[in-house]
Amino acid sequence: MTDNIITSGRLLLVRPGLVLTTANTTGGAGSGAASGLSNISLFGHGQSNAVYANDQDGALLNMAQAVSAYLGGTGTPAKFSGPASDVGGAGVYAGVSGWGSFLTYGGDSAPAASAAGYTEEGAAMIPWITALTGAEKAQTLAGIIYWGETDSALTAFSGSGGLGYADKPVYKAALLNDFGQIRTAFGKTAARMPLALFGPPYGTPAGSAMVREAWAELAAVPANNLVWAVPQTYDSITRGDNWNAATGVESTGTPNPGHRAAADNVALYQRGSLAVARAILASNGLATSLLPASLGGGIGPQIVAATLSGTTVVITIQHEGGTDLVVPVLSSPNGTDAPLPAQGVGFSVMDGGSITAPGSIIQAVSCARLDATHLNLTLARAPTNAASACRLFYPWPGEYWADQPLTEIGRGCAITDNFGTVAVAANYDLNLLLGAGWRVNMPIGSPVTVTGSGASATATFGIALTSA
């Protein structure tokens, strides 16, 4: 599959049942919410996947167009990103020699991370922002943080300068430090500039868990004005690999390890556009009701319970925007096996253990829709531990740092809702505002259990099973 999908200012994305092309409209008066906002623009920040997504694949600009369409924006949307804000190989607070870092490492403590200044890699970003015109700063209504690769991998170096799983407060402090300086450079308070966080699927299991738990905990504090906008990114493929649209099978082409394919970057940003639009409404003092509640929050379906009985796990899904579950119908890879989604690809149960000392990982071997809010999984074997000592993941992230394959879902193989086909008012339907295929089904999110609220919120990767 080619990564060259930008042609003549129009973008073409082909996926199973989906052809996406940008129209020349950006929403305009009379479409979307009557927000009164104009030239709605987004700021992009991250490492090499952000370099590709924001500055080569057109993903950030297309998100700006979708956000503008949702909000009835007038004028021309824009994106502000580049080598200063997107630096390849740079984590937010890396203390390991050879790994890039935006902030100067001063030890594994939250106070040190909170006070850290920028390294040479990060130092160019703030002057670049402050050099934008006043109008450009004013029209930048949200920041898109597509990041986490290095920070998700550094638990492999815990004890030698890398942040371990227990250093989640350090990582959170570093993020808030970076985000605070960005907002100050734009001349905006946290309340006036929402930030959307999500990242590609790379890292160690403990590192991936730590980063995603940190995002969930930061998003639970209203004053931070953050949203974990795309909770499922594992249904994507490696940049340069081949992909069979009929089967969902990924095969080696000319791989660019560590990076997501261009079409997937575009799809992930597309997914986050509604959540970003809602955050912008609230941050500009506009009524959230300008976007109908029936659209949902833009996050997509989430796993809220999982019940174990022998080798069977019944999963309960909470919808927002969608009303039903879809198990994609693809051809069997070899003509005899069930298609990958029906094989339960990506679903797994950890049999005892913990994030830092995992028990054995049991893969699902089948997945079937029971009804609009329930799925039935069959595991390869029954867990040996009590249900309460087991956790469900979608998916369990493999050891990327150790060059083992990621436990991916793969493009086209995620279980989704039916958001793309639910009837909505014409002036809020991106399929009509921007072109067929813009309003897509949303995949089930990677589960993170959050207990408590606000600053007391605690997040744990996965969801504990209960007994039938």
PDB file of N, CA, C and O in Angstrom, residues 1-7 10-22 57 59 62 237 243 261-271 411 435-440:
ATOM      1  N   MET A   1       0.850  -1.203   0.000  1.00  0.00           N
ATOM      2  CA  MET A   1       0.000   0.000   0.000  1.00  0.00           C
ATOM      3  C   MET A   1       0.878   1.242   0.000  1.00  0.00           C
ATOM      4  O   MET A   1       1.865   1.313   0.717  1.00  0.00           O
ATOM      5  N   THR A   2       0.540   2.199  -0.791  1.00  0.00           N
ATOM      6  CA  THR A   2       1.333   3.428  -0.859  1.00  0.00           C
ATOM      7  C   THR A   2       0.966   4.388   0.259  1.00  0.00           C
ATOM      8  O   THR A   2      -0.164   4.402   0.720  1.00  0.00           O
ATOM      9  N   ASP A   3       1.938   5.179   0.676  1.00  0.00           N
ATOM     10  CA  ASP A   3       1.684   6.222   1.663  1.00  0.00           C
ATOM     11  C   ASP A   3       1.386   7.547   0.978  1.00  0.00           C
ATOM     12  O   ASP A   3       1.090   8.523   1.631  1.00  0.00           O
ATOM     13  N   ASN A   4       1.497   7.618  -0.341  1.00  0.00           N
ATOM     14  CA  ASN A   4       1.279   8.871  -1.062  1.00  0.00           C
ATOM     15  C   ASN A   4      -0.201   9.016  -1.371  1.00  0.00           C
ATOM     16  O   ASN A   4      -0.683   8.527  -2.392  1.00  0.00           O
ATOM     17  N   ILE A   5      -0.919   9.641  -0.436  1.00  0.00           N
ATOM     18  CA  ILE A   5      -2.370   9.711  -0.581  1.00  0.00           C
ATOM     19  C   ILE A   5      -2.863  11.146  -0.691  1.00  0.00           C
ATOM     20  O   ILE A   5      -4.050  11.390  -0.658  1.00  0.00           O
ATOM     21  N   ILE A   6      -1.959  12.105  -0.831  1.00  0.00           N
ATOM     22  CA  ILE A   6      -2.356  13.498  -0.994  1.00  0.00           C
ATOM     23  C   ILE A   6      -2.164  13.869  -2.462  1.00  0.00           C
ATOM     24  O   ILE A   6      -1.062  13.797  -2.988  1.00  0.00           O
ATOM     25  N   THR A   7      -3.237  14.214  -3.127  1.00  0.00           N
ATOM     26  CA  THR A   7      -3.126  14.571  -4.538  1.00  0.00           C
ATOM     27  C   THR A   7      -3.938  15.822  -4.820  1.00  0.00           C
ATOM     28  O   THR A   7      -5.118  15.880  -4.514  1.00  0.00           O
ATOM     29  N   ARG A  10      -6.388  17.267  -2.456  1.00  0.00           N
ATOM     30  CA  ARG A  10      -7.489  16.416  -2.019  1.00  0.00           C
ATOM     31  C   ARG A  10      -6.913  15.116  -1.502  1.00  0.00           C
ATOM     32  O   ARG A  10      -5.917  14.607  -1.986  1.00  0.00           O
ATOM     33  N   LEU A  11      -7.558  14.536  -0.514  1.00  0.00           N
ATOM     34  CA  LEU A  11      -7.034  13.355   0.131  1.00  0.00           C
ATOM     35  C   LEU A  11      -7.930  12.173  -0.167  1.00  0.00           C
ATOM     36  O   LEU A  11      -9.153  12.279  -0.086  1.00  0.00           O
ATOM     37  N   LEU A  12      -7.324  11.052  -0.511  1.00  0.00           N
ATOM     38  CA  LEU A  12      -8.093   9.851  -0.785  1.00  0.00           C
ATOM     39  C   LEU A  12      -7.671   8.761   0.176  1.00  0.00           C
ATOM     40  O   LEU A  12      -6.486   8.453   0.304  1.00  0.00           O
ATOM     41  N   LEU A  13      -8.633   8.170   0.862  1.00  0.00           N
ATOM     42  CA  LEU A  13      -8.373   7.106   1.816  1.00  0.00           C
ATOM     43  C   LEU A  13      -9.320   5.966   1.498  1.00  0.00           C
ATOM     44  O   LEU A  13     -10.537   6.153   1.464  1.00  0.00           O
ATOM     45  N   VAL A  14      -8.791   4.804   1.254  1.00  0.00           N
ATOM     46  CA  VAL A  14      -9.618   3.659   0.930  1.00  0.00           C
ATOM     47  C   VAL A  14      -9.464   2.609   2.020  1.00  0.00           C
ATOM     48  O   VAL A  14      -8.370   2.172   2.332  1.00  0.00           O
ATOM     49  N   ARG A  15     -10.579   2.202   2.613  1.00  0.00           N
ATOM     50  CA  ARG A  15     -10.612   1.163   3.636  1.00  0.00           C
ATOM     51  C   ARG A  15     -11.838   0.309   3.332  1.00  0.00           C
ATOM     52  O   ARG A  15     -12.652   0.672   2.482  1.00  0.00           O
ATOM     53  N   PRO A  16     -12.027  -0.833   4.023  1.00  0.00           N
ATOM     54  CA  PRO A  16     -13.201  -1.653   3.731  1.00  0.00           C
ATOM     55  C   PRO A  16     -14.487  -0.851   3.896  1.00  0.00           C
ATOM     56  O   PRO A  16     -14.780  -0.337   4.964  1.00  0.00           O
ATOM     57  N   GLY A  17     -15.229  -0.722   2.833  1.00  0.00           N
ATOM     58  CA  GLY A  17     -16.481   0.001   2.893  1.00  0.00           C
ATOM     59  C   GLY A  17     -16.338   1.495   3.055  1.00  0.00           C
ATOM     60  O   GLY A  17     -17.289   2.193   3.372  1.00  0.00           O
ATOM     61  N   LEU A  18     -15.114   2.029   2.849  1.00  0.00           N
ATOM     62  CA  LEU A  18     -14.887   3.446   3.109  1.00  0.00           C
ATOM     63  C   LEU A  18     -14.022   4.050   2.014  1.00  0.00           C
ATOM     64  O   LEU A  18     -12.940   3.566   1.728  1.00  0.00           O
ATOM     65  N   VAL A  19     -14.505   5.083   1.397  1.00  0.00           N
ATOM     66  CA  VAL A  19     -13.690   5.914   0.519  1.00  0.00           C
ATOM     67  C   VAL A  19     -13.831   7.334   1.036  1.00  0.00           C
ATOM     68  O   VAL A  19     -14.929   7.874   1.111  1.00  0.00           O
ATOM     69  N   LEU A  20     -12.719   7.924   1.426  1.00  0.00           N
ATOM     70  CA  LEU A  20     -12.737   9.261   2.024  1.00  0.00           C
ATOM     71  C   LEU A  20     -11.988  10.225   1.129  1.00  0.00           C
ATOM     72  O   LEU A  20     -10.845   9.996   0.769  1.00  0.00           O
ATOM     73  N   THR A  21     -12.641  11.315   0.787  1.00  0.00           N
ATOM     74  CA  THR A  21     -11.972  12.352   0.008  1.00  0.00           C
ATOM     75  C   THR A  21     -12.361  13.710   0.559  1.00  0.00           C
ATOM     76  O   THR A  21     -13.522  13.933   0.900  1.00  0.00           O
ATOM     77  N   THR A  22     -11.414  14.577   0.696  1.00  0.00           N
ATOM     78  CA  THR A  22     -11.738  15.898   1.205  1.00  0.00           C
ATOM     79  C   THR A  22     -12.423  16.715   0.137  1.00  0.00           C
ATOM     80  O   THR A  22     -11.962  16.796  -1.000  1.00  0.00           O
ATOM     81  N   ASP A  57       1.194  13.572   5.850  1.00  0.00           N
ATOM     82  CA  ASP A  57      -0.005  12.811   5.487  1.00  0.00           C
ATOM     83  C   ASP A  57      -1.269  13.658   5.402  1.00  0.00           C
ATOM     84  O   ASP A  57      -2.303  13.175   4.934  1.00  0.00           O
ATOM     85  N   ALA A  59      -3.046  14.669   7.917  1.00  0.00           N
ATOM     86  CA  ALA A  59      -4.027  14.275   8.931  1.00  0.00           C
ATOM     87  C   ALA A  59      -4.482  15.443   9.795  1.00  0.00           C
ATOM     88  O   ALA A  59      -5.675  15.572  10.105  1.00  0.00           O
ATOM     89  N   ASN A  62      -6.733  17.839   7.857  1.00  0.00           N
ATOM     90  CA  ASN A  62      -8.043  17.240   7.651  1.00  0.00           C
ATOM     91  C   ASN A  62      -8.866  17.232   8.928  1.00  0.00           C
ATOM     92  O   ASN A  62     -10.088  17.402   8.887  1.00  0.00           O
ATOM     93  N   ILE A 237      -1.757  -0.286  10.752  1.00  0.00           N
ATOM     94  CA  ILE A 237      -0.660  -1.121  10.288  1.00  0.00           C
ATOM     95  C   ILE A 237       0.631  -0.306  10.194  1.00  0.00           C
ATOM     96  O   ILE A 237       0.613   0.922  10.215  1.00  0.00           O
ATOM     97  N   TRP A 243      -1.309  -4.473   2.790  1.00  0.00           N
ATOM     98  CA  TRP A 243      -2.550  -4.789   3.494  1.00  0.00           C
ATOM     99  C   TRP A 243      -3.575  -5.302   2.512  1.00  0.00           C
ATOM    100  O   TRP A 243      -3.781  -4.713   1.441  1.00  0.00           O
ATOM    101  N   ALA A 261       0.977   3.722   9.082  1.00  0.00           N
ATOM    102  CA  ALA A 261       0.724   4.024   7.678  1.00  0.00           C
ATOM    103  C   ALA A 261      -0.034   5.339   7.545  1.00  0.00           C
ATOM    104  O   ALA A 261      -0.803   5.728   8.424  1.00  0.00           O
ATOM    105  N   ALA A 262       0.166   5.991   6.420  1.00  0.00           N
ATOM    106  CA  ALA A 262      -0.452   7.293   6.193  1.00  0.00           C
ATOM    107  C   ALA A 262      -1.969   7.223   6.291  1.00  0.00           C
ATOM    108  O   ALA A 262      -2.611   8.072   6.926  1.00  0.00           O
ATOM    109  N   ALA A 263      -2.580   6.217   5.667  1.00  0.00           N
ATOM    110  CA  ALA A 263      -4.031   6.102   5.698  1.00  0.00           C
ATOM    111  C   ALA A 263      -4.545   5.941   7.123  1.00  0.00           C
ATOM    112  O   ALA A 263      -5.620   6.450   7.474  1.00  0.00           O
ATOM    113  N   ASP A 264      -3.779   5.253   7.971  1.00  0.00           N
ATOM    114  CA  ASP A 264      -4.198   5.062   9.360  1.00  0.00           C
ATOM    115  C   ASP A 264      -4.043   6.346  10.164  1.00  0.00           C
ATOM    116  O   ASP A 264      -4.893   6.654  11.007  1.00  0.00           O
ATOM    117  N   ASN A 265      -2.970   7.086   9.924  1.00  0.00           N
ATOM    118  CA  ASN A 265      -2.839   8.380  10.605  1.00  0.00           C
ATOM    119  C   ASN A 265      -4.039   9.272  10.302  1.00  0.00           C
ATOM    120  O   ASN A 265      -4.611   9.907  11.192  1.00  0.00           O
ATOM    121  N   VAL A 266      -4.428   9.326   9.034  1.00  0.00           N
ATOM    122  CA  VAL A 266      -5.584  10.136   8.655  1.00  0.00           C
ATOM    123  C   VAL A 266      -6.841   9.631   9.366  1.00  0.00           C
ATOM    124  O   VAL A 266      -7.632  10.412   9.900  1.00  0.00           O
ATOM    125  N   ALA A 267      -7.035   8.311   9.387  1.00  0.00           N
ATOM    126  CA  ALA A 267      -8.226   7.743  10.012  1.00  0.00           C
ATOM    127  C   ALA A 267      -8.267   8.028  11.509  1.00  0.00           C
ATOM    128  O   ALA A 267      -9.336   8.328  12.067  1.00  0.00           O
ATOM    129  N   LEU A 268      -7.126   7.959  12.183  1.00  0.00           N
ATOM    130  CA  LEU A 268      -7.086   8.208  13.625  1.00  0.00           C
ATOM    131  C   LEU A 268      -7.444   9.663  13.931  1.00  0.00           C
ATOM    132  O   LEU A 268      -8.213   9.949  14.855  1.00  0.00           O
ATOM    133  N   TYR A 269      -6.888  10.580  13.171  1.00  0.00           N
ATOM    134  CA  TYR A 269      -7.200  12.007  13.380  1.00  0.00           C
ATOM    135  C   TYR A 269      -8.668  12.280  13.053  1.00  0.00           C
ATOM    136  O   TYR A 269      -9.326  13.081  13.716  1.00  0.00           O
ATOM    137  N   GLN A 270      -9.166  11.630  12.022  1.00  0.00           N
ATOM    138  CA  GLN A 270     -10.567  11.777  11.662  1.00  0.00           C
ATOM    139  C   GLN A 270     -11.456  11.366  12.836  1.00  0.00           C
ATOM    140  O   GLN A 270     -12.438  12.028  13.149  1.00  0.00           O
ATOM    141  N   ARG A 271     -11.091  10.264  13.486  1.00  0.00           N
ATOM    142  CA  ARG A 271     -11.844   9.765  14.627  1.00  0.00           C
ATOM    143  C   ARG A 271     -11.940  10.785  15.755  1.00  0.00           C
ATOM    144  O   ARG A 271     -12.949  10.860  16.450  1.00  0.00           O
ATOM    145  N   ARG A 411      -5.660  -3.011  10.694  1.00  0.00           N
ATOM    146  CA  ARG A 411      -6.622  -2.174   9.981  1.00  0.00           C
ATOM    147  C   ARG A 411      -7.823  -3.009   9.510  1.00  0.00           C
ATOM    148  O   ARG A 411      -7.674  -4.086   8.948  1.00  0.00           O
ATOM    149  N   GLY A 435     -17.955  14.950   2.418  1.00  0.00           N
ATOM    150  CA  GLY A 435     -17.852  13.881   1.433  1.00  0.00           C
ATOM    151  C   GLY A 435     -18.118  12.523   2.038  1.00  0.00           C
ATOM    152  O   GLY A 435     -17.943  12.309   3.245  1.00  0.00           O
ATOM    153  N   ALA A 436     -18.525  11.582   1.212  1.00  0.00           N
ATOM    154  CA  ALA A 436     -18.865  10.240   1.682  1.00  0.00           C
ATOM    155  C   ALA A 436     -17.698   9.596   2.421  1.00  0.00           C
ATOM    156  O   ALA A 436     -16.550   9.683   1.982  1.00  0.00           O
ATOM    157  N   GLY A 437     -18.000   8.961   3.538  1.00  0.00           N
ATOM    158  CA  GLY A 437     -16.986   8.234   4.281  1.00  0.00           C
ATOM    159  C   GLY A 437     -16.340   8.994   5.417  1.00  0.00           C
ATOM    160  O   GLY A 437     -15.510   8.440   6.132  1.00  0.00           O
ATOM    161  N   TRP A 438     -16.714  10.254   5.619  1.00  0.00           N
ATOM    162  CA  TRP A 438     -16.086  11.017   6.695  1.00  0.00           C
ATOM    163  C   TRP A 438     -16.604  10.608   8.065  1.00  0.00           C
ATOM    164  O   TRP A 438     -15.868  10.635   9.041  1.00  0.00           O
ATOM    165  N   ARG A 439     -17.885  10.245   8.162  1.00  0.00           N
ATOM    166  CA  ARG A 439     -18.442   9.855   9.470  1.00  0.00           C
ATOM    167  C   ARG A 439     -18.422   8.334   9.527  1.00  0.00           C
ATOM    168  O   ARG A 439     -19.277   7.650   8.988  1.00  0.00           O
ATOM    169  N   VAL A 440     -17.415   7.779  10.200  1.00  0.00           N
ATOM    170  CA  VAL A 440     -17.151   6.340  10.161  1.00  0.00           C
ATOM    171  C   VAL A 440     -17.573   5.665  11.462  1.00  0.00           C
ATOM    172  O   VAL A 440     -17.775   6.312  12.494  1.00  0.00           O
TER     173      VAL A 440
END
